[in-house]
Coordinates of C-alpha atoms and ligand atoms in Angstrom, one line a residue:
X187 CA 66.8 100.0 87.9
X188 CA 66.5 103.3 90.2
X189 CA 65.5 106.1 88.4
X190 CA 66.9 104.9 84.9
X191 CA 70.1 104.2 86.8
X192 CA 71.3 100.7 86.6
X193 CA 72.0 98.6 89.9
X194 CA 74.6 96.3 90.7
X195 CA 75.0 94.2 93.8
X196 CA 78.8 93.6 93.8
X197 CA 80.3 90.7 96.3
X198 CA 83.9 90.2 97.1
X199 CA 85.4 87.2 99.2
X200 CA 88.8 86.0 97.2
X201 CA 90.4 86.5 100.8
X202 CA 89.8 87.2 103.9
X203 CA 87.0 89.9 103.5
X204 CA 83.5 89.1 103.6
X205 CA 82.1 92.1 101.3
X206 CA 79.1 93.4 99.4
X207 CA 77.9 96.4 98.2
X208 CA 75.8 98.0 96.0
X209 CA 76.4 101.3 93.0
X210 CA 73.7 103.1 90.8
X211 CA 75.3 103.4 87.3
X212 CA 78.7 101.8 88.4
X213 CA 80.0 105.5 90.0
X214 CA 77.3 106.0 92.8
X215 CA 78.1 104.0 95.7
X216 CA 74.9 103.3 97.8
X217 CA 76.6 100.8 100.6
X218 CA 79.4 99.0 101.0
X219 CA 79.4 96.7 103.5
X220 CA 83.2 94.3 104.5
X221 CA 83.2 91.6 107.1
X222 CA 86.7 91.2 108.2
X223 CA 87.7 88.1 109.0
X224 CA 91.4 89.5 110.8
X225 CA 90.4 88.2 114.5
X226 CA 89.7 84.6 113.0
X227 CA 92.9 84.7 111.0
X228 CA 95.6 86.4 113.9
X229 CA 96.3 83.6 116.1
X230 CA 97.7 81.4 112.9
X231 CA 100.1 85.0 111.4
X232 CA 98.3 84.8 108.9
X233 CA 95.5 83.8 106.2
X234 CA 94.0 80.1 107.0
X235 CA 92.1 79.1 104.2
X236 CA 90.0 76.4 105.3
X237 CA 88.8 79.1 107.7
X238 CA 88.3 82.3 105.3
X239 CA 85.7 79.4 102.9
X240 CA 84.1 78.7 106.6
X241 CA 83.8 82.7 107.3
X242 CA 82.8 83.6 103.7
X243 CA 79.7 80.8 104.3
X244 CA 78.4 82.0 107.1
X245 CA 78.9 86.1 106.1
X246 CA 77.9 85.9 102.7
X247 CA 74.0 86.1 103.3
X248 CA 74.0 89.0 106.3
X249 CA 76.6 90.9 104.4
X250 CA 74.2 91.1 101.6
X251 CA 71.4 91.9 103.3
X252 CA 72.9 94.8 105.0
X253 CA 74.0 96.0 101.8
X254 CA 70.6 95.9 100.6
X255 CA 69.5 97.3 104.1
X256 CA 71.9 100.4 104.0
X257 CA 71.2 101.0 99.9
X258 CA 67.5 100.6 100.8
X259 CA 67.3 98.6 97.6
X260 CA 65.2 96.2 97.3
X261 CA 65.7 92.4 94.9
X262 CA 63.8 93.8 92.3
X263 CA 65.6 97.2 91.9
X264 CA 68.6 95.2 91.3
X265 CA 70.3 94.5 87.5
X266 CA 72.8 92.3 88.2
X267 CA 75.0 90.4 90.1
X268 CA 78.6 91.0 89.9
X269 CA 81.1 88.5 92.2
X270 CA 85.0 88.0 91.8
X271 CA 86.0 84.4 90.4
X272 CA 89.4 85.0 90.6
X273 CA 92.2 85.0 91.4
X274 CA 92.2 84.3 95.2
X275 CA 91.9 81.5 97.4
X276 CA 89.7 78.7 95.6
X277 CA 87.7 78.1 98.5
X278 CA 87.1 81.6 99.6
X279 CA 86.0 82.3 96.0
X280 CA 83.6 79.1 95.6
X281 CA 81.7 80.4 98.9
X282 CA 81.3 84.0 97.1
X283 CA 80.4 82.3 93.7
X284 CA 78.0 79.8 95.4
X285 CA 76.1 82.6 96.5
X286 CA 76.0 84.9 93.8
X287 CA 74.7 82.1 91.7
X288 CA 72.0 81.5 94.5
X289 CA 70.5 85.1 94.5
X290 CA 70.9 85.5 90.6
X291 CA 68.6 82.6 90.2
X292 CA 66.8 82.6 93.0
X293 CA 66.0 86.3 92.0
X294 CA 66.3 86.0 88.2
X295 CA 69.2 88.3 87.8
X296 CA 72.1 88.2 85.0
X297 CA 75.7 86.8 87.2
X298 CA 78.3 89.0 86.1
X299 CA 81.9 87.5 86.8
X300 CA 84.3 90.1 88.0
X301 CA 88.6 90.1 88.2
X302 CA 89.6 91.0 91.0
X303 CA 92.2 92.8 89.9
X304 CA 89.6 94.2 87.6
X305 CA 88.0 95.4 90.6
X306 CA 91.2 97.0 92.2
X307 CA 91.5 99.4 89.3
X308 CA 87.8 100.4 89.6
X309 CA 87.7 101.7 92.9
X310 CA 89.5 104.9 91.4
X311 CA 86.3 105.3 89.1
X312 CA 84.1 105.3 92.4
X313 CA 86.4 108.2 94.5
X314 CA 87.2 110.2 91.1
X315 CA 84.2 110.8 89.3
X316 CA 85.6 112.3 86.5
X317 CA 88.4 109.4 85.9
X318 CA 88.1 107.7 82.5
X319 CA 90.5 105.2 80.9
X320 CA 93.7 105.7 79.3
X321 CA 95.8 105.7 82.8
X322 CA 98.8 103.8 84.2
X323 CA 97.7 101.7 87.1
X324 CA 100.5 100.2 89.8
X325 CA 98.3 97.3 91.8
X326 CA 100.1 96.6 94.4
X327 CA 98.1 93.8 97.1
X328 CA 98.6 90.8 99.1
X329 CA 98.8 88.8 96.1
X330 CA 100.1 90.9 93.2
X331 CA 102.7 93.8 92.4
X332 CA 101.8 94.8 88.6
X333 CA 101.9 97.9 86.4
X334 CA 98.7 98.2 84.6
X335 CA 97.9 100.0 81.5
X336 CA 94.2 101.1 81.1
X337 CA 93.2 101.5 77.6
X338 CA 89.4 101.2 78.3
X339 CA 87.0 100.0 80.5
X340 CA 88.0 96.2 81.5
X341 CA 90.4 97.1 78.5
X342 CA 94.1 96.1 80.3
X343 CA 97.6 95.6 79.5
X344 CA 100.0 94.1 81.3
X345 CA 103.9 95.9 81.7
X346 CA 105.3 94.6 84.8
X347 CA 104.8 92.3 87.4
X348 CA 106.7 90.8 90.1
X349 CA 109.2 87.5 89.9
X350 CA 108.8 86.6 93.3
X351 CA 107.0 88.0 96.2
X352 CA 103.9 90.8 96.0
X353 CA 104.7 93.9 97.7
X354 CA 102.0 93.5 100.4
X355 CA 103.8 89.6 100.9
X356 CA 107.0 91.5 101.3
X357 CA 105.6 93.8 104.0
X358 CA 103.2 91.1 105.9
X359 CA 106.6 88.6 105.9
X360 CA 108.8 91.7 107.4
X361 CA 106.3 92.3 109.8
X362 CA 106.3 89.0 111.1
X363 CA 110.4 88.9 110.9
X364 CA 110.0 92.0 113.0
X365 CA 107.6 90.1 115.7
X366 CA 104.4 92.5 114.8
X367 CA 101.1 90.5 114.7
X368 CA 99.4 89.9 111.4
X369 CA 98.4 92.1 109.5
X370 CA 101.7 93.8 109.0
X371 CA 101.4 95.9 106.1
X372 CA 99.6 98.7 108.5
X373 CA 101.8 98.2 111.6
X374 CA 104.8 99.1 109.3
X375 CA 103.1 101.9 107.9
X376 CA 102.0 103.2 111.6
X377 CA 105.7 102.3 113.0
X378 CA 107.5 104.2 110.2
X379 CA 106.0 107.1 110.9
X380 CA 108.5 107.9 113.8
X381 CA 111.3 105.7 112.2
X382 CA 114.8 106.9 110.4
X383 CA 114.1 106.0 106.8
X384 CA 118.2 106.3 106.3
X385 CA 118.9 104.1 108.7
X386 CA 119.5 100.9 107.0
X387 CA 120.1 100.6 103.3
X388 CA 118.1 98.0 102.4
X389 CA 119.0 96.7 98.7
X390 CA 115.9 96.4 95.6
X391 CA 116.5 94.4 92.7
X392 CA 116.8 95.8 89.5
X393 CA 116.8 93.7 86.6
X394 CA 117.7 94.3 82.7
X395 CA 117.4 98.1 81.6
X396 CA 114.0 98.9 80.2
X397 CA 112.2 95.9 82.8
X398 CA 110.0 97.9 85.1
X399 CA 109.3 93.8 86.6
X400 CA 109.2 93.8 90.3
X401 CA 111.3 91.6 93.5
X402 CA 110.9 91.9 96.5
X403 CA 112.1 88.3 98.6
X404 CA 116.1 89.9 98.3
X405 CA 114.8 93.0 100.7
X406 CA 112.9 90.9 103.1
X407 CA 115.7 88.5 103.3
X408 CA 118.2 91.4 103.9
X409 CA 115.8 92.7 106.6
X410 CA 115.6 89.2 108.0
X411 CA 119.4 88.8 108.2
X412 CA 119.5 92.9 110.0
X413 CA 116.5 91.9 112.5
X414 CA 118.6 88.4 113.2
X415 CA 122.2 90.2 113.3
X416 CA 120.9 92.7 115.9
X417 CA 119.3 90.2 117.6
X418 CA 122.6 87.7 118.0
X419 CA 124.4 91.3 119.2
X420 CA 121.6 91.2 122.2
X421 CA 120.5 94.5 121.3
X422 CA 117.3 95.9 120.9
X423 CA 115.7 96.2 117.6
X424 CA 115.1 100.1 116.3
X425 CA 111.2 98.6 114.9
X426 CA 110.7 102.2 113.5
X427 CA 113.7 102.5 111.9
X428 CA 113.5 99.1 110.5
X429 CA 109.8 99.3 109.0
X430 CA 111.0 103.1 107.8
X431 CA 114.1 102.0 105.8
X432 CA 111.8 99.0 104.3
X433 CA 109.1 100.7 103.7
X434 CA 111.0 103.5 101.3
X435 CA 113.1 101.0 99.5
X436 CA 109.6 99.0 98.6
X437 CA 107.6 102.0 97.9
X438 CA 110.6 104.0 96.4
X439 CA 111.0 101.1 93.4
X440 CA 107.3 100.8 93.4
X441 CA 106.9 104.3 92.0
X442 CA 110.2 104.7 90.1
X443 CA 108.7 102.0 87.9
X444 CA 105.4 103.2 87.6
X445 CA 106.4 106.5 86.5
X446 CA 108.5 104.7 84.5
X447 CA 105.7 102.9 82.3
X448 CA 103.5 106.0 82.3
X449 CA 106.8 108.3 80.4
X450 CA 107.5 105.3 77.9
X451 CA 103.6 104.1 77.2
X452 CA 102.8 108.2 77.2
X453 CA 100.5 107.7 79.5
X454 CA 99.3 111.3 81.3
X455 CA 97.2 109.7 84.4
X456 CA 98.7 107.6 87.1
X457 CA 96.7 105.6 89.7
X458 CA 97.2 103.2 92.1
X459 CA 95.2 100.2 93.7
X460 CA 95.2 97.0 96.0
X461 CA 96.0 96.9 100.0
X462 CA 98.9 98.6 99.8
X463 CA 97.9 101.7 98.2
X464 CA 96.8 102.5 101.6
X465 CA 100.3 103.2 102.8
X466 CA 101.2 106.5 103.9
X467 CA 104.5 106.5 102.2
X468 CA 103.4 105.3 99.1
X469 CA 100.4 107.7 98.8
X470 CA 103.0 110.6 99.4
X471 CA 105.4 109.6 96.7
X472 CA 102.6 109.0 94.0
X473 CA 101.7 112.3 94.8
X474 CA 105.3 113.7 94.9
X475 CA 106.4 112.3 91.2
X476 CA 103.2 112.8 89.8
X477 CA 103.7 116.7 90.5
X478 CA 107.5 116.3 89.5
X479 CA 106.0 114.6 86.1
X480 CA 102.9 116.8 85.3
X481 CA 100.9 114.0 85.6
X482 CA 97.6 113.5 87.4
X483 CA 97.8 110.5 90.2
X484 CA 94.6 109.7 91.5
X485 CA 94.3 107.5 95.1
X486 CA 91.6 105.5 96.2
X487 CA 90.6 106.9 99.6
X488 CA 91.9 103.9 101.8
X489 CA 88.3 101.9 102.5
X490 CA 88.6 101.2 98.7
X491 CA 92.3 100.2 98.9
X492 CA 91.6 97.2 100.5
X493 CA 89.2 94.3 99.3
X494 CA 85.6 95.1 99.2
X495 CA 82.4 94.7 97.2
X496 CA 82.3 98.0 95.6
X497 CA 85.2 98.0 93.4
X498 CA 83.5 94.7 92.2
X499 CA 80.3 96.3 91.8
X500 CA 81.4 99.0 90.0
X501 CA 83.5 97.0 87.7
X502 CA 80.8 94.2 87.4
X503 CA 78.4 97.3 86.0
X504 CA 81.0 98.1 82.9
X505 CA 81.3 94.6 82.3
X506 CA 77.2 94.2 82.2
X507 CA 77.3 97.3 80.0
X508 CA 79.7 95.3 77.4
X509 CA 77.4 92.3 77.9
X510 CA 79.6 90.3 79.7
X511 CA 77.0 87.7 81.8
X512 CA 78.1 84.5 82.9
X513 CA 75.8 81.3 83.8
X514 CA 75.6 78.8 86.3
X515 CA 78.8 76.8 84.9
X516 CA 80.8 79.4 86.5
X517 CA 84.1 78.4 88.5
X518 CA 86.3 79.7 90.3
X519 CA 90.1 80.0 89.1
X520 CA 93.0 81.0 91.8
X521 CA 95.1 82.3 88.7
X522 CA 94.4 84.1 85.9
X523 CA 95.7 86.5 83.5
X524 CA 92.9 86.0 81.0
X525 CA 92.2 89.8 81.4
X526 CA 95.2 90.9 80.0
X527 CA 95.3 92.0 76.0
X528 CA 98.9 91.2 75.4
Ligands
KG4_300 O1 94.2 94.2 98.2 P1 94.3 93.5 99.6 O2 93.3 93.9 100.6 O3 94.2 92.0 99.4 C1 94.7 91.3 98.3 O4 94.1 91.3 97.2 O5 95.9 90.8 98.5 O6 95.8 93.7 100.1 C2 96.2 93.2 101.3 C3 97.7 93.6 101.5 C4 98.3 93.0 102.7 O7 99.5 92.4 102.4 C5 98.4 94.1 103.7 O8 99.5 94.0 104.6 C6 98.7 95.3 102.7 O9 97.8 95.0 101.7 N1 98.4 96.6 103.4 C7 99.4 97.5 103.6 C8 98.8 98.6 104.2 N2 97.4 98.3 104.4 C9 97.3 97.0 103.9 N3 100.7 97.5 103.2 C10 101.4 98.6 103.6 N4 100.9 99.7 104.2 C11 99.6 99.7 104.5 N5 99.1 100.8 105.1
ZN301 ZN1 92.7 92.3 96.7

């Protein structure tokens, strides 16, 4: 405790970011400290996991300490421990989890087990102060594409999620059909900026009326089969027309569907989380329907889009307020849907 206010030390590592941080009361972020692991992964296109578990190993440890540095907090200030156990690569979690459970005994500290997707939806609670559950949430990430309803705090609802390939998949898999290095999902965002977003139709799927569920491998196999086309022609490839057309069919379906949920659930809030809530596009639609529905649509400044410890601190401190601890038995699991009510 600081001051009556509680203190969580939140670590992160389902992926390729080494993160910790640390939030008074859940809201007040005091540091936030991400190792990216992006140089280690690049030569290979992509996430290596053998080498994230390596990287989360020997991070783990300074990236704490530097949280602790930068909150000025010491061990003894702190309430508990909160650390992602899933989903995510199983040994990028284990090296999170091992060290979690190190510092909450080695210090005597409650170990609070966090979702990550969990965690995605709390970074809006640490950039809007005022933001309190019910809201729609669209998580769109590496690794999942879902519409969330929030009904309380780590109270969720599941309305739609994708049959195939997760939105930030569908952009790092174009990018490398497109020849851009890894990560993609930003190079597309950057390239689109000066790109004709009518100049290729690309197709979404949509699939029974009232399913807001997601696809996205038909686009990025019709951009595949454009990129190759061009290239059999001998022609050069218009890369900014190409990542502009994608990227408003993705984020156009991505929205459509989330406004979607929010009108038929009579939700009034809309926010958005994961990596790819840092796109331009995306951020400027939200923003767009949200004014054409009278809804509030909150954004996660772009730092908080992406993995990092404070989103798991700051969930990990409303799970410690419901009196959710976990113990030493704690595993990690690379799928889960246990957080869902229905
Ligand atoms: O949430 P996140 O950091 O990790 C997962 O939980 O998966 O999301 C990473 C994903 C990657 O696919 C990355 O390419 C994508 O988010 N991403 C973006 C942008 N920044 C990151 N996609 C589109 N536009 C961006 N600006
Ligand atoms: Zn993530």
């Amino acid at each position: 405790m600081i001051d009556g206010k509680v203190i969580i030390l939140g670590i992160e590592s389902s992926c390729d970011e080494t993160a910790a941080a640390i939030t008074a009361n859940g809201r007040e972020l005091l540091s936030n400290v991400v190792s990216t692991q992006i140089a280690d992964h690049a030569p290979f296109g992509g996430v290596v996991p053998e080498i994230a578990a390596r990287k989360h190993v020997e991070m783990a440890i300074p990236v704490v300490d530097q949280a602790l540095a930068e909150a000025g907090v010491t061990p003894d200030q702190i309430d508990g421990i909160a650390v992602t156990y899933g989903p995510g690569l199983a040994g990028a979690l284990l090296s999170g989890i091992a060290t979690a459970k190190g510092l909450a005994y080695g210090w005597n500290k409650p170990l609070i087990p966090v979702h990550h997707i969990s965690g995605h939806i709390s970074a809006n609670y640490l950039d809007h102060i005022d933001l309190e559950p019910p809201f729609i949430c669209l998580v769109a990430s590496g690794g999942h594409s879902n519409i969330v309803a929030v009904d309380g705090y780590g109270k969720y609802r599941l309305l739609a999620h994708t049959r195939d390939d997760a939105a930030g998949e569908a952009f790092d898999k174009v990018a490398k059909v497109m020849g851009l290095p890894y990560p993609g999902g930003i190079r597309i965002d950057q390239l689109a900026q000066s790109g004709n977003a009518d100049a290729f139709a690309f197709p979404t799927t949509r699939f029974e009326k009232g399913c807001l569920d997601f696809s996205f491998s038909g686009i990025k196999t019709a951009v595949m089969n454009t990129v190759n086309n061009i290239k059999d022609r001998g022609e050069e490839i218009p890369l900014e027309d190409v990542a502009a057309s994608f990227q408003a069919a993705v984020t156009k379906v991505l929205v459509k569907h989330t406004f979607e949920a929010a009108v038929r659930e009579g939700y009034k809030t809309v926010c958005v989380a994961g990596g790819v809530g840092a796109n331009s596009e995306l951020r400027r639609r939200m923003v767009t329907a949200g004014a054409k529905h009278g809804m509030r649509v909150c954004l996660p400044s772009k730092p908080l889009c992406g993995d990092n410890g404070a989103m798991i601190s700051c969930a990990g401190y409303y799970e410690y307020m419901a009196g959710h601890i976990g113990d030493m038995t704690l595993d990690a699991v690379t799928r889960d849907n246990s957080i869902y009510q229905n």
